[in-house]
Short mmCIF file of C-alpha atoms in Angstrom, two decimals:
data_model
loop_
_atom_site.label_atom_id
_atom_site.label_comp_id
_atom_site.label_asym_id
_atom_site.label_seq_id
_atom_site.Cartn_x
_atom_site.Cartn_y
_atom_site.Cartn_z
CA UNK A 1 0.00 0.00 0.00
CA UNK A 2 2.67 2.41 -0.07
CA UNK A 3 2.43 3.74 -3.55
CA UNK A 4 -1.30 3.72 -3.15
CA UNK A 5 -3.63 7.17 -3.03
CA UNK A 6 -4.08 9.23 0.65
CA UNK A 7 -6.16 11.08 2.45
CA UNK A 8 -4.08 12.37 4.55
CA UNK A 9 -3.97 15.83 2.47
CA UNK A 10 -1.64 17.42 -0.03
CA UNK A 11 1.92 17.40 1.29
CA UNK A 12 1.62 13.61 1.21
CA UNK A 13 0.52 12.88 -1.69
CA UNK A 14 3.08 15.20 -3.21
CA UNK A 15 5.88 13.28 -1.67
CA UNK A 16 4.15 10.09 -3.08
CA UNK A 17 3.81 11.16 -6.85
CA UNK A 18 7.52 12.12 -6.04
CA UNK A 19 8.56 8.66 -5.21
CA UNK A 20 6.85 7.20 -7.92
CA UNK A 21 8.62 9.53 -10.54
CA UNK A 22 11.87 7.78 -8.64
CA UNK A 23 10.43 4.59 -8.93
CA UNK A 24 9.99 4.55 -12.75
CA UNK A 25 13.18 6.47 -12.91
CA UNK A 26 15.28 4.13 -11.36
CA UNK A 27 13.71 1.75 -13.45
CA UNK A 28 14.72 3.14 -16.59
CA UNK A 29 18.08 1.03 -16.91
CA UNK A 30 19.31 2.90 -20.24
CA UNK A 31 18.89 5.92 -17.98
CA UNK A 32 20.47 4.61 -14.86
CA UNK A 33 23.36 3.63 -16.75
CA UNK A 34 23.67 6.98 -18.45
CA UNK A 35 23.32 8.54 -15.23
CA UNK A 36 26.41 6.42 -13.62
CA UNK A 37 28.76 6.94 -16.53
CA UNK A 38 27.83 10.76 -16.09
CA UNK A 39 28.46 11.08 -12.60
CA UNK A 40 31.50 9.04 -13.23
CA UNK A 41 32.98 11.23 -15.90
CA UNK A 42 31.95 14.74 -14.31
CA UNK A 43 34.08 13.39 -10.66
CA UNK A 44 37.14 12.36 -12.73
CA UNK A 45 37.20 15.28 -14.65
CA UNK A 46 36.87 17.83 -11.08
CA UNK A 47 39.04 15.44 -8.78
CA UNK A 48 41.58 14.28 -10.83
CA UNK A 49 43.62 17.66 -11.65
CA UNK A 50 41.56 19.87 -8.98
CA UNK A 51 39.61 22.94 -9.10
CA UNK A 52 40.23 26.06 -7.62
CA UNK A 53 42.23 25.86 -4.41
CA UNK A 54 41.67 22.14 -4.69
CA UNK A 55 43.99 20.12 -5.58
CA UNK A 56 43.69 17.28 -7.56
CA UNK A 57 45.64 13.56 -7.80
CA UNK A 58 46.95 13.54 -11.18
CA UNK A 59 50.63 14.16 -10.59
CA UNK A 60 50.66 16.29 -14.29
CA UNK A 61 48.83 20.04 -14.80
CA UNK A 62 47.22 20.83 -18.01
CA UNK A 63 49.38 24.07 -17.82
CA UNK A 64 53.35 22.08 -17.73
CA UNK A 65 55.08 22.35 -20.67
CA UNK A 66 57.88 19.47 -21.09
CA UNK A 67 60.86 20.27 -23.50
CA UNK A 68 60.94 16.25 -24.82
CA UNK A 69 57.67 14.37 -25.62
CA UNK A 70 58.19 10.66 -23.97
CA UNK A 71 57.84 8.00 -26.91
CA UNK A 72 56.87 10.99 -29.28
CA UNK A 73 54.09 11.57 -27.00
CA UNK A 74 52.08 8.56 -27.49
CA UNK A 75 49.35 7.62 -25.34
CA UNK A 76 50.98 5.42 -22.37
CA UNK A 77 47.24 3.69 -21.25
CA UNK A 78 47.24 -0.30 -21.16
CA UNK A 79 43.74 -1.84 -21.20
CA UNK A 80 45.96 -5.20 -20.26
CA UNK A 81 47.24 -5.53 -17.55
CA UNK A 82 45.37 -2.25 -16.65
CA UNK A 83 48.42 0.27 -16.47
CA UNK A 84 47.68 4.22 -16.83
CA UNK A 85 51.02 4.91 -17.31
CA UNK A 86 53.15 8.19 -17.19
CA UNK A 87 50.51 9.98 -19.87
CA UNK A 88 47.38 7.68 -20.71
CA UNK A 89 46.19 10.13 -23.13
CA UNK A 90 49.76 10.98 -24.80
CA UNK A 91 51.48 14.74 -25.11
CA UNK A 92 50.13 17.33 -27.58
CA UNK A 93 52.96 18.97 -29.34
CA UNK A 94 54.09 21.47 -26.56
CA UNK A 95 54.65 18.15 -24.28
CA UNK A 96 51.46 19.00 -22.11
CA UNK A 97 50.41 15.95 -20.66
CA UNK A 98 47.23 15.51 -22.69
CA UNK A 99 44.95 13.53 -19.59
CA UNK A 100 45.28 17.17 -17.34
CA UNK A 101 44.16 19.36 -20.68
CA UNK A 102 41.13 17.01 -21.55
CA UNK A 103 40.16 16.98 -18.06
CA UNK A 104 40.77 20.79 -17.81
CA UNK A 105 38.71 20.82 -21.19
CA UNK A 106 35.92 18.71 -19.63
CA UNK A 107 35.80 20.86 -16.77
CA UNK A 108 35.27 24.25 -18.44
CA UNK A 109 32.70 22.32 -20.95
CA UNK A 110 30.35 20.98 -18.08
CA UNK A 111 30.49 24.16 -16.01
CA UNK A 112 29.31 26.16 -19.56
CA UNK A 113 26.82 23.84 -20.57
CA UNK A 114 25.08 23.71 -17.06
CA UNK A 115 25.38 27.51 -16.62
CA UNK A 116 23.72 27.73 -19.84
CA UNK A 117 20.93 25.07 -19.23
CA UNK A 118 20.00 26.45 -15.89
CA UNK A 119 19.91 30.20 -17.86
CA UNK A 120 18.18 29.08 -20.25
CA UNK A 121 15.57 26.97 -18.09
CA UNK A 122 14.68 30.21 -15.84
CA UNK A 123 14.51 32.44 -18.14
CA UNK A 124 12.33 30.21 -20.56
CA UNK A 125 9.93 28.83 -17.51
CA UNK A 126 9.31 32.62 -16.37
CA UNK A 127 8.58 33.71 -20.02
CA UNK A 128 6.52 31.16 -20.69
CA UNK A 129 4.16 30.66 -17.29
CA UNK A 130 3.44 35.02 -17.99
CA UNK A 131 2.63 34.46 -21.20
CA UNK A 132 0.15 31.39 -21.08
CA UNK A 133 -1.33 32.36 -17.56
CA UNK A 134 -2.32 36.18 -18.05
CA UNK A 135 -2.75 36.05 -21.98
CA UNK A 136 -3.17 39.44 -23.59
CA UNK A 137 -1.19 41.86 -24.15
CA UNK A 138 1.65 40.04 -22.21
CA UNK A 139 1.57 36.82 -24.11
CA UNK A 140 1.20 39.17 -27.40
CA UNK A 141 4.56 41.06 -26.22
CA UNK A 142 6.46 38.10 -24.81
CA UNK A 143 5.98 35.56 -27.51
CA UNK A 144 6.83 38.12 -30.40
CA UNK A 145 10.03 38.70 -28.87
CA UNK A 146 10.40 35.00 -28.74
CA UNK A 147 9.71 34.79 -32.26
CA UNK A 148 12.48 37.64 -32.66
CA UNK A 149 15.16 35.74 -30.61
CA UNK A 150 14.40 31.98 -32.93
CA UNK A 151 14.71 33.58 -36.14
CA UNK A 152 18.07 34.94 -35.06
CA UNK A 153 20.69 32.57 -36.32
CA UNK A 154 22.06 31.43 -33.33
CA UNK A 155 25.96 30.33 -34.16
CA UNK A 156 26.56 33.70 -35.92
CA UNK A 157 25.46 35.51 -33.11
CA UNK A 158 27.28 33.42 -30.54
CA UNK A 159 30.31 33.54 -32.26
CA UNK A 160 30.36 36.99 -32.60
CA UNK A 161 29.41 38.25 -29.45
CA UNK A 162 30.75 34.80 -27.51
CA UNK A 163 34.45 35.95 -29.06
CA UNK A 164 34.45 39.47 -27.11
CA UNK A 165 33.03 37.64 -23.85
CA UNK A 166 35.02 34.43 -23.84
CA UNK A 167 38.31 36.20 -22.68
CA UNK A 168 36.74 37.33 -19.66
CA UNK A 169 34.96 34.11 -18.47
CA UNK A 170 33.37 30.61 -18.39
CA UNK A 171 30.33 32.50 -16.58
CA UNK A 172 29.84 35.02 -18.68
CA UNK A 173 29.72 32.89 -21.97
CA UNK A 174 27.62 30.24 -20.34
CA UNK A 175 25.43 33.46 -19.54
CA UNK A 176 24.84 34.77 -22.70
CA UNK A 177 24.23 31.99 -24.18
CA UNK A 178 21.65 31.02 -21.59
CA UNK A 179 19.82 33.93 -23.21
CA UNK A 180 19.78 33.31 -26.39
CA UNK A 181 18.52 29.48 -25.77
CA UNK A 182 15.35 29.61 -24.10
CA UNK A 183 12.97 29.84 -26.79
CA UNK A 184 11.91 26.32 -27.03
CA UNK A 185 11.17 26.17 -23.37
CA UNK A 186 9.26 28.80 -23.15
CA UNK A 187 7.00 27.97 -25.93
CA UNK A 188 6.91 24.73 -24.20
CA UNK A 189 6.05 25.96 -20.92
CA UNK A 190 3.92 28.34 -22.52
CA UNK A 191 1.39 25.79 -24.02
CA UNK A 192 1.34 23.76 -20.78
CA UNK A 193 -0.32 27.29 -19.16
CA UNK A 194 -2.55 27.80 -21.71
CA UNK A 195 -3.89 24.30 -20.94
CA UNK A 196 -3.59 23.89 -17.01
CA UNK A 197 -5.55 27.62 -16.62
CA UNK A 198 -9.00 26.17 -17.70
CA UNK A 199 -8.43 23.16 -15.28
CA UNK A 200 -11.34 23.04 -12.83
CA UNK A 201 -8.55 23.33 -9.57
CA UNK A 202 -7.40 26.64 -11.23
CA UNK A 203 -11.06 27.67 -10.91
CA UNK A 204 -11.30 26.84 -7.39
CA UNK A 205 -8.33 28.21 -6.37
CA UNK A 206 -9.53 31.39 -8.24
CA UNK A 207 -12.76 30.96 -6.48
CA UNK A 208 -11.64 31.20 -3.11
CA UNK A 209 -9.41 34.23 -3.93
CA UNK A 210 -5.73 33.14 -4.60
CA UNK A 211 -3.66 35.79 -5.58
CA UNK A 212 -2.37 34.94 -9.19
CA UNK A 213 1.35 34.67 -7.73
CA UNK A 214 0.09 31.60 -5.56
CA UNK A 215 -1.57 30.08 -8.47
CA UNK A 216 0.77 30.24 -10.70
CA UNK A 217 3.45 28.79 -8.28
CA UNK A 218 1.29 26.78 -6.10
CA UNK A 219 -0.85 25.01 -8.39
CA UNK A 220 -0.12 25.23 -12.17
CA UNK A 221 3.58 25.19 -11.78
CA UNK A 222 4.63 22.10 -10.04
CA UNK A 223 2.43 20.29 -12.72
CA UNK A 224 4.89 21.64 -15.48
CA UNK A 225 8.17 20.54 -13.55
CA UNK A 226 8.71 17.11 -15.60
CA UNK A 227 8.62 18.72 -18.77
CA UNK A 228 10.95 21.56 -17.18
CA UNK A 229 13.06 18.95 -15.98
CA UNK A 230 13.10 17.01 -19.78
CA UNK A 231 13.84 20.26 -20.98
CA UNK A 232 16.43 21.63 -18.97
CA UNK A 233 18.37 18.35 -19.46
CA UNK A 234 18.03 18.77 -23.43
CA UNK A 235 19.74 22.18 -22.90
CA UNK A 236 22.24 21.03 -21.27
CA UNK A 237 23.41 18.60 -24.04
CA UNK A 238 22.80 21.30 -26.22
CA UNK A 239 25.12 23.53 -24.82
CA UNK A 240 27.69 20.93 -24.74
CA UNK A 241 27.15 20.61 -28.69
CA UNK A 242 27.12 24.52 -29.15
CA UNK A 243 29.94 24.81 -26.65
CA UNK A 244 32.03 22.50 -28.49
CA UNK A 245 31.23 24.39 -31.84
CA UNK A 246 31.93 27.70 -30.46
CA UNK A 247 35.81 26.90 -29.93
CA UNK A 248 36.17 24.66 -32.49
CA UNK A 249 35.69 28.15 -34.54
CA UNK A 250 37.95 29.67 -32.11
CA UNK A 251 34.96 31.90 -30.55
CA UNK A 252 34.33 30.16 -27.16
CA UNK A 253 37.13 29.24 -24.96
CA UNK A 254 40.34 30.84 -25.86
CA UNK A 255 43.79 29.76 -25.03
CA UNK A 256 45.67 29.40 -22.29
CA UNK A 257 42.93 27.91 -21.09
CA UNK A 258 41.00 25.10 -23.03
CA UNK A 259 38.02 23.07 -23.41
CA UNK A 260 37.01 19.87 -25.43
CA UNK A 261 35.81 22.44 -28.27
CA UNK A 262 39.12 23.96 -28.56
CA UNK A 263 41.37 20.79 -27.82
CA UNK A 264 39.86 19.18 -31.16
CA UNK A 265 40.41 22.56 -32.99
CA UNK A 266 44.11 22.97 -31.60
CA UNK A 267 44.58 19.01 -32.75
CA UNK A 268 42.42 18.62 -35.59
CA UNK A 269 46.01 19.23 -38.05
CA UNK A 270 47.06 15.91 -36.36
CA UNK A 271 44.57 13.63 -37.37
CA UNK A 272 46.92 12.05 -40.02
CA UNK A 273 49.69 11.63 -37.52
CA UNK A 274 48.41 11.28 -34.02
CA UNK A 275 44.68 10.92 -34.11
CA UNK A 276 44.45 10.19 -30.15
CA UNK A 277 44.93 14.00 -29.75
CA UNK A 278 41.79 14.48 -31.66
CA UNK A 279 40.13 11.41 -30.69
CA UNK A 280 40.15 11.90 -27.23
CA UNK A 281 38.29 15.11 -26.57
CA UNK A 282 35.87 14.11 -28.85
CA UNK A 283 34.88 10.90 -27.10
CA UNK A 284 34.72 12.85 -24.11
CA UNK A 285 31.68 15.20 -25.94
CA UNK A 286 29.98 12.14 -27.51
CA UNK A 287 30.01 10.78 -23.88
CA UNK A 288 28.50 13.30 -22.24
CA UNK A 289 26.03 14.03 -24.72
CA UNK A 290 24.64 10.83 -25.33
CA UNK A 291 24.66 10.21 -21.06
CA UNK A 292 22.62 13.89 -20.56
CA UNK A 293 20.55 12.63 -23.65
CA UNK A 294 19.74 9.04 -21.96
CA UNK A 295 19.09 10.86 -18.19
CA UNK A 296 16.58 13.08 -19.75
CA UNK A 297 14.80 10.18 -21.67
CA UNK A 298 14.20 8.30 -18.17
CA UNK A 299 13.17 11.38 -16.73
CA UNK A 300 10.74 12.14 -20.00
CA UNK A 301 9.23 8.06 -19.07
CA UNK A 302 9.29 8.70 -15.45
CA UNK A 303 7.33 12.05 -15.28
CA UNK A 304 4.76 10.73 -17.73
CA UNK A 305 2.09 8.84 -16.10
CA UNK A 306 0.87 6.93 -19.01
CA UNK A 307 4.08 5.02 -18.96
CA UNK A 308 3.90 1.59 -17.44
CA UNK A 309 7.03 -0.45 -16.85
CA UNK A 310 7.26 -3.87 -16.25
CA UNK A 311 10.09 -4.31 -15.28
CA UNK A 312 11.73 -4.69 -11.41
#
C-alpha cells in the first residue's frame, strides 16, 4: 500500500507522486546507466587535476610544458594488464600531458553547458508561465520577442558576441548563451499554461481568492516541472554541442585555457599523424552528450504517467 492514493492531504501525496517519478526512474536502466557513466565522468574530470584551491591527484597540470615528448608523445594507457602509465592520453605537441588538458577541457565544458541550461531553463519557464497564464497583451509582447530571438541565427550571433566575452569568463559565456537558448522552453512551458488555466482546480483556487502569484506557483507550476526537468536536461546537451562548436571556430574558450571544443580545434592538423589527440576530446563530448541525452529520456518516461514499466 505504499504507492497507493491518501487522504491524509496534499503534502503527502506530493511526496508520493515524487517517489513514484523515482520509482519509474530508477527503473529506466538505459537511464540509470547513463546517469552512472555521467556522474562518473563529471568526478574524474573535477578530482583528478583539482579545481580552484583544490587540488587534484593527477601528478601532471594541463598548464606544464615538457621540452621532450616521452615516446613521441604517445598515449601510455594499457587496457591489459590495466596500467595508466606516465601519460594515458599521450602529449600534444608542446609536451602538455594531454589527460590534465582534456580533463581541464571537460571541466570548463560541463560548467558552460550547465550555466547555460539552468539560464536558459529560468529564463524560458518565467517567459513562458506570464505568457500562457495572463494572456493578452503580455503573451502578445512576450511571444513576439520570442519569435524575434528563434529567427536569429544562433551560431553567428554566438560567435560573434561569444568571441568578445570568452576572454573574460566561463560564466559570462555560459550566460549569454543562456539567453539566447530559451525559446523552445518557453513555448513549451507556454502551451502547458494555456492548458492547465481552464483546469477546474485553477477555478477553485480562483474561487476562493488566490492571488495569481500563488496560483501560478502553487498550483499550475509544479504540474509543469517534468517537462521543465526534460527540458532543462536537453539544454544542457545542447550547450555541450554549441559549446564544443563555439571553440572549435575559435569563438568560445580561448587559449591558455582550453576546453574539449578547442582541444579538437588545436589538434584537428594531427589527425593524419596522431589521431588520439583528436580522438580523445571528442569521445569525451559524444560521452556526455549521449549520457545527458539518456538521463533526460528516463526522466521524460518517469514524469509521464501513461508510462507503465514492467520491469523490477
Amino acid at each position: 500500500m505504499e504507492d497507493g492514493p491518501s487522504d491524509l492531504g496534499g503534502p503527502v501525496a506530493a511526496q508520493t507522486e515524487f517517489r513514484l517519478v523515482f520509482k519509474r526512474f530508477v527503473r529506466h536502466k538505459a537511464a540509470m546507466i547513463a546517469l552512472v557513466v555521467l556522474v562518473l565522468i563529471v568526478i574524474t574530470a573535477f578530482s583528478s587535476i583539482g579545481f580552484g584551491p583544490i587540488g587534484g591527484w593527477w601528478k601532471h597540470k594541463y598548464t606544464t610544458f615538457e621540452p621532450a615528448l616521452t615516446d613521441g608523445g604517445k598515449p601510455t594507457l594499457k587496457v591489459w594488464p590495466p596500467s595508466l602509465g606516465d601519460h594515458p592520453f599521450g602529449q600534444d605537441s608542446s609536451g602538455r600531458d594531454y589527460f590534465a588538458m582534456t580533463m581541464r577541457g571537460m571541466q570548463q565544458s560541463i560548467i558552460i553547458a550547465f550555466i547555460v541550461g539552468i539560464v536558459a531553463t529560468v529564463v524560458g519557464t518565467v517567459i513562458g508561465a506570464l505568457a500562457g497564464y495572463f494572456r493578452g497583451w503580455i503573451e502578445a509582447v512576450l511571444m513576439r520577442m520570442t519569435d524575434v530571438i528563434i529567427t536569429i541565427p544562433l551560431l553567428a550571433v554566438a560567435a560573434v558576441v561569444g568571441h568578445k566575452v570568452s576572454g573574460s569568463s566561463i560564466v559570462f559565456l555560459g550566460l549569454f548563451l543562456g539567453l539566447l537558448t530559451w525559446t523552445g522552453l518557453a513555448r513549451i512551458v507556454r502551451g502547458e499554461f494555456l492548458s492547465l488555466r481552464e483546469k477546474e482546480f485553477v477555478d477553485a483556487a480562483r474561487s476562493v481568492g488566490a492571488s495569481s502569484r500563488r496560483i501560478i506557483f502553487r498550483h499550475i507550476l509544479p504540474n509543469t516541472i517534468g517537462v521543465i526537468t526534460v527540458s532543462a536536461t536537453l539544454a544542457i546537451s545542447g550547450a555541450i554541442l554549441l559549446e564544443t562548436a563555439l571553440s572549435f571556430l575559435s569563438f568560445g574558450v580561448q587559449s591558455p585555457d582550453t576546453s574539449l571544443g578547442l582541444l579538437l580545434e588545436q589538434n584537428r592538423q594531427a589527425m593524419d599523424v596522431r589521431p588520439y589527440l583528436f580522438w580523445w576530446p571528442g569521445l569525451f563530448i559524444v560521452a556526455i552528450s549521449l549520457a545527458i541525452n539518456f538521463v533526460g529520456d528516463g526522466l521524460r518516461d518517469a514524469f509521464d504517467p501513461r508510462q507503465i514499466r514492467s520491469k523490477a
